[in-house]
């Protein structure tokens, strides 16, 4: 039943973007429930949403009445609940370890340092000026993407995509992170392997349909 | 062969602590290769270690000549490479999603904000005073552990441990994070379910043997 999946999402959330890509790669239809992270002090802090996710973060996937939280957990859930669809993870423990490590490099060590709640903390608690907040963001993207590039550049397991010639979990994380890099004025050409993989990804409908600008809750001026 | 596993570790690293617990729960022997994160400007930045992990972070698990990076990826690797040992994850996609989300709450949304490289950035780049750095650490631990408590407190899937009556992936992440909370002067009694689960964990040899103070590279005064 196509309407049994609902995604609590925000157009520019990097974590929600990952899940939208994964849903597209698995060919799963999903109803979007936008949660505006800036309006009204942030709709993620509203009591009904906080009851769904006490972390006050997007995304949350509803599968019927079951809530699945955390973007990487959601992506693995999709893979395990729909094993007949194109896999997001390879078969062997070794290869799965490689793909998960690349995904976690982004999801643990880059994105959480740069997300909205952290930047709001700097602005509101520490009065960090805008240009220093931007330096912070670029610093961690640079550290993380430099390491990602080193890990995929000369590895024979890298193919057209992060792992082999089919897109998967690592690509779901890489593309939104490069989108963030570009949004902060960084040149993705600094990471030639990542830039090449990004081009391969963006040639696929699942990645294009998941892009922030393509979302129903994107403001009209960016769509 | 018991010597085929080697863990690049640091006694007080929360991420390495998780993996040490997992190795113990799986009953796997492992040779420790300590990487001193403070000495000599940080041994994780030495060229030979950076070649092993371009992120300059611990832990890295070597399984023979194969490197597995990222603590959660390592724990899932152990589970998949030794399926005959006690599992770290439950069986169903639903339950696995719940456990992974709890683990990622810690590994994505709490710990990366508070680790050494971030606190060094604040000190060296922004001259943030010690007490404000401590406030930062406590803020994110408080946010994360409060949400963790809410997610497990009234959930029938919670048992003696985070999920049911056997320890697993979420417990591997919870216990080191509560250790960090205590180290920063926080009272874990604020999270009664987590405190109860921690007691159950610390009654087990695998958790006690993995504790920072029990490591060969811990300084004598804490051992």
Short mmCIF file of C-alpha atoms in Angstrom, two decimals:
data_model
loop_
_atom_site.label_atom_id
_atom_site.label_comp_id
_atom_site.label_asym_id
_atom_site.label_seq_id
_atom_site.Cartn_x
_atom_site.Cartn_y
_atom_site.Cartn_z
CA UNK A 1 0.00 0.00 0.00
CA UNK A 2 1.71 3.13 -1.23
CA UNK A 3 0.29 5.44 1.43
CA UNK A 4 1.54 3.45 4.40
CA UNK A 5 4.88 5.29 4.43
CA UNK A 6 5.04 8.86 5.69
CA UNK A 7 8.19 10.92 6.07
CA UNK A 8 8.47 13.84 8.44
CA UNK A 9 10.85 15.99 6.47
CA UNK A 10 12.19 19.46 5.75
CA UNK A 11 13.28 20.42 2.26
CA UNK A 12 16.77 21.57 3.23
CA UNK A 13 17.48 18.99 5.95
CA UNK A 14 20.49 16.96 4.92
CA UNK A 15 19.34 13.95 6.94
CA UNK A 16 15.85 14.02 5.38
CA UNK A 17 17.45 14.41 1.93
CA UNK A 18 19.36 11.13 2.51
CA UNK A 19 16.16 9.28 3.29
CA UNK A 20 14.35 10.78 0.29
CA UNK A 21 17.13 9.44 -1.94
CA UNK A 22 16.90 6.00 -0.34
CA UNK A 23 13.14 5.86 -0.79
CA UNK A 24 13.63 6.74 -4.46
CA UNK A 25 16.35 4.12 -4.96
CA UNK A 26 14.11 1.47 -3.37
CA UNK A 27 11.19 2.63 -5.53
CA UNK A 28 9.00 3.25 -2.49
CA UNK A 29 6.23 5.81 -2.47
CA UNK A 30 5.91 7.95 0.58
CA UNK A 31 3.71 10.81 1.75
CA UNK A 32 5.70 13.82 2.90
CA UNK A 33 4.79 15.56 6.13
CA UNK A 34 6.82 18.79 6.12
CA UNK A 35 8.10 20.11 9.46
CA UNK A 36 9.25 23.70 9.06
CA UNK A 37 12.43 24.00 11.10
CA UNK A 38 12.47 27.82 11.20
CA UNK A 39 8.84 28.98 11.22
CA UNK A 40 7.18 29.75 14.54
CA UNK A 41 10.41 29.11 16.44
CA UNK A 42 10.70 25.72 14.74
CA UNK A 43 7.79 23.30 14.27
CA UNK A 44 10.07 20.45 15.39
CA UNK A 45 9.68 21.80 18.92
CA UNK A 46 5.86 21.62 18.86
CA UNK A 47 4.51 19.18 21.48
CA UNK A 48 2.96 16.79 18.95
CA UNK A 49 6.20 16.47 17.01
CA UNK A 50 8.33 16.24 20.15
CA UNK A 51 6.13 13.32 21.25
CA UNK A 52 6.99 11.60 17.98
CA UNK A 53 10.67 12.43 18.24
CA UNK A 54 11.97 13.64 21.61
CA UNK A 55 15.16 14.71 19.84
CA UNK A 56 13.14 17.37 17.96
CA UNK A 57 14.92 16.43 14.73
CA UNK A 58 13.83 15.36 11.27
CA UNK A 59 13.48 12.91 9.65
CA UNK A 60 11.09 10.40 11.18
CA UNK A 61 9.63 7.67 8.99
CA UNK A 62 6.20 6.29 9.83
CA UNK A 63 5.52 2.80 8.51
CA UNK A 64 1.88 2.43 9.39
CA UNK A 65 1.86 3.31 13.09
CA UNK A 66 5.52 2.43 13.62
CA UNK A 67 8.00 5.29 13.94
CA UNK A 68 11.58 4.81 12.74
CA UNK A 69 14.03 7.52 13.76
CA UNK A 70 17.56 8.49 12.66
CA UNK A 71 18.32 8.72 8.96
CA UNK A 72 20.82 5.83 8.76
CA UNK A 73 18.56 3.57 10.82
CA UNK A 74 15.68 4.48 8.49
CA UNK A 75 17.74 3.63 5.39
CA UNK A 76 18.78 0.26 6.81
CA UNK A 77 15.15 -0.34 7.82
CA UNK A 78 14.02 0.25 4.24
CA UNK A 79 16.65 -2.20 3.05
CA UNK A 80 15.61 -4.88 5.53
CA UNK A 81 11.85 -4.39 5.24
CA UNK A 82 11.96 -4.45 1.42
CA UNK A 83 14.70 -6.98 0.65
CA UNK A 84 13.20 -7.64 -2.78
CA UNK A 85 13.96 -4.10 -3.97
CA UNK A 86 17.37 -2.84 -5.10
CA UNK A 87 19.69 -3.10 -2.07
CA UNK A 88 21.27 -0.05 -0.45
CA UNK A 89 24.00 -2.22 1.10
CA UNK A 90 26.24 -4.83 -0.55
CA UNK A 91 26.28 -8.49 0.48
CA UNK A 92 29.48 -9.29 2.36
CA UNK A 93 30.29 -8.19 5.90
CA UNK A 94 33.48 -6.64 4.59
CA UNK A 95 31.76 -4.55 1.94
CA UNK A 96 28.92 -3.59 4.27
CA UNK A 97 31.50 -2.38 6.77
CA UNK A 98 33.13 -0.21 4.13
CA UNK A 99 29.85 1.34 3.00
CA UNK A 100 28.61 1.95 6.54
CA UNK A 101 31.90 3.61 7.50
CA UNK A 102 31.61 6.04 4.58
CA UNK A 103 28.00 6.81 5.46
CA UNK A 104 28.90 7.33 9.12
CA UNK A 105 31.81 9.59 8.24
CA UNK A 106 29.16 12.01 6.96
CA UNK A 107 26.31 11.22 9.36
CA UNK A 108 28.40 11.10 12.55
CA UNK A 109 31.43 13.29 11.93
CA UNK A 110 30.39 16.07 9.55
CA UNK A 111 26.70 16.82 9.48
CA UNK A 112 25.89 16.85 13.24
CA UNK A 113 28.53 19.52 13.77
CA UNK A 114 26.92 21.80 11.22
CA UNK A 115 23.23 21.36 11.63
CA UNK A 116 20.72 24.03 12.56
CA UNK A 117 20.61 23.46 16.31
CA UNK A 118 24.40 23.78 16.62
CA UNK A 119 24.56 26.97 14.57
CA UNK A 120 21.67 28.38 16.62
CA UNK A 121 23.59 27.56 19.80
CA UNK A 122 26.62 29.52 18.52
CA UNK A 123 24.46 32.48 17.53
CA UNK A 124 22.26 32.60 20.62
CA UNK A 125 24.49 31.36 23.43
CA UNK A 126 27.94 32.48 22.34
CA UNK A 127 27.17 35.35 19.94
CA UNK A 128 29.53 33.89 17.37
CA UNK A 129 29.52 36.18 14.29
CA UNK A 130 28.14 34.86 11.03
CA UNK A 131 31.51 34.67 9.27
CA UNK A 132 33.01 32.58 12.08
CA UNK A 133 30.01 30.25 12.04
CA UNK A 134 30.56 29.85 8.30
CA UNK A 135 34.26 29.11 8.90
CA UNK A 136 33.24 26.43 11.38
CA UNK A 137 30.91 24.79 8.86
CA UNK A 138 33.52 24.84 6.11
CA UNK A 139 36.20 23.52 8.46
CA UNK A 140 34.31 20.31 9.27
CA UNK A 141 33.09 19.79 5.73
CA UNK A 142 36.70 20.18 4.55
CA UNK A 143 38.00 17.71 7.14
CA UNK A 144 35.32 15.17 6.40
CA UNK A 145 35.22 15.39 2.63
CA UNK A 146 39.03 15.34 2.43
CA UNK A 147 39.01 12.06 4.36
CA UNK A 148 36.12 10.70 2.25
CA UNK A 149 38.07 11.50 -0.92
CA UNK A 150 41.17 9.72 0.47
CA UNK A 151 39.10 6.65 1.33
CA UNK A 152 37.52 6.25 -2.12
CA UNK A 153 40.14 7.69 -4.50
CA UNK A 154 42.43 4.69 -4.86
CA UNK A 155 40.25 1.91 -3.51
CA UNK A 156 39.43 -0.79 -6.07
CA UNK A 157 36.02 -1.21 -4.39
CA UNK A 158 35.05 2.27 -5.59
CA UNK A 159 33.23 2.15 -8.90
CA UNK A 160 30.90 4.50 -10.69
CA UNK A 161 29.45 5.09 -7.22
CA UNK A 162 31.00 5.01 -3.73
CA UNK A 163 30.91 1.23 -3.74
CA UNK A 164 30.80 -0.55 -7.08
CA UNK A 165 28.56 0.42 -9.95
CA UNK A 166 25.24 0.70 -8.15
CA UNK A 167 24.21 3.56 -5.85
CA UNK A 168 23.71 2.81 -2.17
CA UNK A 169 23.87 3.97 1.43
CA UNK A 170 27.14 5.91 1.13
CA UNK A 171 25.90 7.79 -1.93
CA UNK A 172 22.68 8.68 -0.05
CA UNK A 173 24.89 10.50 2.48
CA UNK A 174 27.52 11.92 0.13
CA UNK A 175 25.24 13.84 -2.22
CA UNK A 176 23.42 15.88 0.47
CA UNK A 177 26.76 16.68 2.11
CA UNK A 178 28.19 17.99 -1.17
CA UNK A 179 25.01 20.03 -1.61
CA UNK A 180 25.76 21.60 1.79
CA UNK A 181 29.39 22.20 0.80
CA UNK A 182 28.32 24.07 -2.31
CA UNK A 183 25.73 26.03 -0.35
CA UNK A 184 28.59 27.23 1.85
CA UNK A 185 30.64 28.38 -1.11
CA UNK A 186 33.00 25.42 -1.29
CA UNK A 187 34.27 24.07 -4.60
CA UNK A 188 33.56 20.35 -4.82
CA UNK A 189 36.27 20.07 -7.49
CA UNK A 190 38.68 19.90 -4.54
CA UNK A 191 37.51 16.29 -4.20
CA UNK A 192 37.66 14.93 -7.76
CA UNK A 193 36.47 11.39 -7.00
CA UNK A 194 33.54 12.68 -4.96
CA UNK A 195 32.65 15.18 -7.71
CA UNK A 196 32.68 12.36 -10.27
CA UNK A 197 30.45 10.16 -8.09
CA UNK A 198 28.10 13.09 -7.48
CA UNK A 199 27.69 13.56 -11.24
CA UNK A 200 26.82 9.87 -11.62
CA UNK A 201 24.27 10.17 -8.82
CA UNK A 202 22.64 13.33 -10.11
CA UNK A 203 22.08 11.63 -13.45
CA UNK A 204 19.60 9.32 -11.69
CA UNK A 205 15.94 10.28 -11.16
CA UNK A 206 15.97 9.10 -7.51
CA UNK A 207 18.64 11.66 -6.62
CA UNK A 208 17.12 14.49 -8.64
CA UNK A 209 13.64 13.95 -7.19
CA UNK A 210 15.08 14.06 -3.65
CA UNK A 211 16.88 17.39 -4.11
CA UNK A 212 15.87 20.19 -1.74
CA UNK A 213 14.64 22.42 -4.54
CA UNK A 214 12.33 19.69 -5.83
CA UNK A 215 10.43 19.34 -2.54
CA UNK A 216 6.84 20.51 -2.04
CA UNK A 217 7.87 22.53 1.03
CA UNK A 218 10.71 24.38 -0.74
CA UNK A 219 10.02 28.11 -0.97
CA UNK A 220 8.90 29.20 -4.46
CA UNK A 221 12.03 31.28 -5.13
CA UNK A 222 14.32 28.24 -5.05
CA UNK A 223 12.06 25.73 -6.81
CA UNK B 1 42.84 -17.27 15.41
CA UNK B 2 42.69 -15.01 18.44
CA UNK B 3 45.43 -12.64 17.29
CA UNK B 4 43.84 -11.78 13.97
CA UNK B 5 41.85 -8.89 15.48
CA UNK B 6 43.64 -5.68 16.43
CA UNK B 7 41.98 -2.55 17.74
CA UNK B 8 43.52 0.88 17.43
CA UNK B 9 42.19 2.42 20.59
CA UNK B 10 42.59 5.04 23.30
CA UNK B 11 41.55 4.32 26.86
CA UNK B 12 39.26 7.33 27.23
CA UNK B 13 37.83 7.41 23.71
CA UNK B 14 34.09 6.89 23.91
CA UNK B 15 33.96 5.38 20.42
CA UNK B 16 36.75 2.89 21.20
CA UNK B 17 35.01 2.04 24.50
CA UNK B 18 31.88 1.05 22.52
CA UNK B 19 33.87 -1.35 20.37
CA UNK B 20 35.68 -2.83 23.36
CA UNK B 21 32.28 -3.63 24.91
CA UNK B 22 31.08 -5.22 21.68
CA UNK B 23 34.19 -7.36 21.39
CA UNK B 24 33.61 -8.55 24.94
CA UNK B 25 29.92 -9.29 24.37
CA UNK B 26 30.82 -11.32 21.26
CA UNK B 27 33.56 -13.12 23.20
CA UNK B 28 36.24 -12.08 20.70
CA UNK B 29 39.85 -11.66 21.66
CA UNK B 30 41.64 -8.68 20.28
CA UNK B 31 45.11 -7.15 20.51
CA UNK B 32 45.01 -3.50 21.54
CA UNK B 33 47.14 -0.98 19.68
CA UNK B 34 46.96 2.20 21.77
CA UNK B 35 47.01 5.54 19.95
CA UNK B 36 47.71 8.34 22.41
CA UNK B 37 45.42 11.21 21.41
CA UNK B 38 47.26 13.87 23.41
CA UNK B 39 50.93 12.92 23.48
CA UNK B 40 53.26 14.48 20.91
CA UNK B 41 50.47 16.63 19.50
CA UNK B 42 48.31 13.54 19.08
CA UNK B 43 49.56 10.22 17.69
CA UNK B 44 46.41 9.96 15.57
CA UNK B 45 47.95 12.64 13.34
CA UNK B 46 51.15 10.65 12.69
CA UNK B 47 51.53 9.75 8.99
CA UNK B 48 51.32 6.00 9.53
CA UNK B 49 48.07 6.28 11.47
CA UNK B 50 46.63 8.86 9.08
CA UNK B 51 47.29 6.42 6.24
CA UNK B 52 45.20 3.86 8.12
CA UNK B 53 42.45 6.36 8.93
CA UNK B 54 42.46 9.65 7.02
CA UNK B 55 39.95 10.94 9.58
CA UNK B 56 42.67 10.77 12.26
CA UNK B 57 40.17 9.21 14.68
CA UNK B 58 40.06 6.06 16.76
CA UNK B 59 38.94 3.32 16.71
CA UNK B 60 40.02 1.29 13.70
CA UNK B 61 39.62 -2.49 13.79
CA UNK B 62 42.04 -4.61 11.80
CA UNK B 63 40.73 -8.05 10.88
CA UNK B 64 43.84 -9.57 9.38
CA UNK B 65 44.87 -6.95 6.82
CA UNK B 66 41.37 -5.51 6.47
CA UNK B 67 40.65 -2.18 8.15
CA UNK B 68 37.15 -1.44 9.43
CA UNK B 69 36.51 2.17 10.46
CA UNK B 70 33.74 3.93 12.45
CA UNK B 71 32.61 2.42 15.73
CA UNK B 72 29.05 1.54 14.72
CA UNK B 73 30.22 0.03 11.44
CA UNK B 74 32.78 -2.02 13.39
CA UNK B 75 30.12 -3.29 15.80
CA UNK B 76 27.82 -4.34 12.95
CA UNK B 77 30.82 -5.93 11.23
CA UNK B 78 31.50 -8.03 14.33
CA UNK B 79 27.86 -9.10 14.36
CA UNK B 80 27.86 -10.06 10.69
CA UNK B 81 31.30 -11.71 10.62
CA UNK B 82 30.58 -13.80 13.75
CA UNK B 83 26.86 -14.63 13.40
CA UNK B 84 27.31 -17.69 15.62
CA UNK B 85 28.18 -15.54 18.67
CA UNK B 86 25.66 -13.65 20.82
CA UNK B 87 24.02 -11.06 18.55
CA UNK B 88 24.39 -7.31 19.13
CA UNK B 89 21.23 -6.62 17.10
CA UNK B 90 17.78 -8.24 17.38
CA UNK B 91 16.13 -10.16 14.53
CA UNK B 92 13.30 -8.14 13.05
CA UNK B 93 13.70 -5.06 10.87
CA UNK B 94 11.47 -3.18 13.30
CA UNK B 95 13.55 -4.03 16.35
CA UNK B 96 16.82 -3.48 14.53
CA UNK B 97 15.59 -0.03 13.52
CA UNK B 98 14.80 0.80 17.13
CA UNK B 99 18.21 -0.33 18.41
CA UNK B 100 20.13 1.42 15.63
CA UNK B 101 18.23 4.66 16.27
CA UNK B 102 19.19 4.60 19.96
CA UNK B 103 22.82 3.87 19.08
CA UNK B 104 22.88 6.67 16.50
CA UNK B 105 21.30 9.13 18.91
CA UNK B 106 24.56 8.81 20.86
CA UNK B 107 27.00 8.21 18.03
CA UNK B 108 25.66 10.88 15.67
CA UNK B 109 23.98 13.49 17.84
CA UNK B 110 25.85 13.60 21.16
CA UNK B 111 29.39 12.29 21.05
CA UNK B 112 30.69 13.98 17.84
CA UNK B 113 29.78 17.38 19.29
CA UNK B 114 31.87 16.76 22.38
CA UNK B 115 34.91 14.90 21.21
CA UNK B 116 38.50 16.02 21.51
CA UNK B 117 38.92 17.65 18.11
CA UNK B 118 35.85 19.84 18.63
CA UNK B 119 36.93 20.97 22.09
CA UNK B 120 40.41 21.68 20.72
CA UNK B 121 38.86 23.79 17.95
CA UNK B 122 37.00 25.89 20.55
CA UNK B 123 40.12 26.33 22.63
CA UNK B 124 42.58 27.03 19.81
CA UNK B 125 40.49 28.79 17.18
CA UNK B 126 37.88 30.62 19.23
CA UNK B 127 39.56 30.92 22.66
CA UNK B 128 36.42 29.64 24.35
CA UNK B 129 37.06 29.52 28.12
CA UNK B 130 37.09 26.16 29.87
CA UNK B 131 33.81 26.70 31.74
CA UNK B 132 31.96 27.54 28.54
CA UNK B 133 33.41 24.47 26.82
CA UNK B 134 32.15 22.42 29.75
CA UNK B 135 28.71 24.03 29.45
CA UNK B 136 28.68 23.05 25.77
CA UNK B 137 29.51 19.43 26.58
CA UNK B 138 26.85 19.23 29.27
CA UNK B 139 24.27 20.90 27.05
CA UNK B 140 24.49 18.24 24.33
CA UNK B 141 24.73 15.36 26.77
CA UNK B 142 21.62 16.71 28.50
CA UNK B 143 19.71 17.08 25.24
CA UNK B 144 20.69 13.63 24.04
CA UNK B 145 20.27 11.67 27.24
CA UNK B 146 16.94 13.36 27.97
CA UNK B 147 15.67 12.16 24.59
CA UNK B 148 17.18 8.69 25.11
CA UNK B 149 15.38 8.44 28.47
CA UNK B 150 12.08 9.48 26.84
CA UNK B 151 12.51 6.85 24.13
CA UNK B 152 13.15 3.94 26.48
CA UNK B 153 11.21 4.88 29.65
CA UNK B 154 7.73 3.73 28.67
CA UNK B 155 8.48 1.52 25.71
CA UNK B 156 7.48 -2.13 26.19
CA UNK B 157 10.49 -3.15 24.06
CA UNK B 158 12.81 -1.90 26.80
CA UNK B 159 13.80 -4.67 29.17
CA UNK B 160 16.66 -5.15 31.55
CA UNK B 161 18.74 -3.55 28.79
CA UNK B 162 17.92 -0.95 26.12
CA UNK B 163 16.17 -3.60 24.05
CA UNK B 164 14.87 -6.69 25.80
CA UNK B 165 16.83 -8.68 28.34
CA UNK B 166 20.12 -9.09 26.50
CA UNK B 167 22.74 -6.38 26.01
CA UNK B 168 23.37 -5.11 22.49
CA UNK B 169 24.37 -2.27 20.19
CA UNK B 170 22.45 0.45 22.01
CA UNK B 171 23.94 -0.53 25.37
CA UNK B 172 27.43 -0.44 23.81
CA UNK B 173 26.80 3.26 23.07
CA UNK B 174 24.85 4.20 26.18
CA UNK B 175 27.37 3.14 28.81
CA UNK B 176 30.35 5.13 27.44
CA UNK B 177 28.11 8.18 27.05
CA UNK B 178 27.00 7.96 30.69
CA UNK B 179 30.65 7.60 31.66
CA UNK B 180 31.29 10.89 29.84
CA UNK B 181 28.31 12.51 31.55
CA UNK B 182 29.65 11.57 34.97
CA UNK B 183 33.12 12.74 34.01
CA UNK B 184 31.59 16.14 33.31
CA UNK B 185 29.92 16.30 36.70
CA UNK B 186 26.43 15.31 35.60
CA UNK B 187 24.16 13.18 37.78
CA UNK B 188 22.94 10.18 35.81
CA UNK B 189 20.05 9.83 38.28
CA UNK B 190 18.35 12.49 36.13
CA UNK B 191 17.67 9.64 33.69
CA UNK B 192 16.33 6.84 35.90
CA UNK B 193 15.78 4.26 33.16
CA UNK B 194 19.24 4.85 31.74
CA UNK B 195 20.78 4.62 35.20
CA UNK B 196 18.99 1.30 35.78
CA UNK B 197 20.18 -0.08 32.44
CA UNK B 198 23.72 1.12 33.16
CA UNK B 199 23.71 -0.82 36.46
CA UNK B 200 22.63 -3.97 34.62
CA UNK B 201 25.40 -3.46 32.08
CA UNK B 202 28.13 -2.79 34.61
CA UNK B 203 27.26 -6.06 36.34
CA UNK B 204 28.57 -7.85 33.24
CA UNK B 205 32.28 -8.68 32.76
CA UNK B 206 32.25 -7.47 29.12
CA UNK B 207 31.33 -3.95 30.21
CA UNK B 208 33.69 -3.85 33.17
CA UNK B 209 36.65 -5.11 31.13
CA UNK B 210 36.01 -2.40 28.52
CA UNK B 211 36.00 0.49 30.99
CA UNK B 212 38.58 3.24 30.42
CA UNK B 213 40.29 2.62 33.76
CA UNK B 214 40.76 -1.06 32.95
CA UNK B 215 42.76 -0.41 29.77
CA UNK B 216 46.48 -1.07 29.43
CA UNK B 217 47.05 2.49 28.17
CA UNK B 218 45.22 4.15 31.09
CA UNK B 219 47.59 6.25 33.20
CA UNK B 220 48.51 4.54 36.50
CA UNK B 221 46.73 7.10 38.66
CA UNK B 222 43.28 6.19 37.28
CA UNK B 223 43.74 2.43 37.03
#
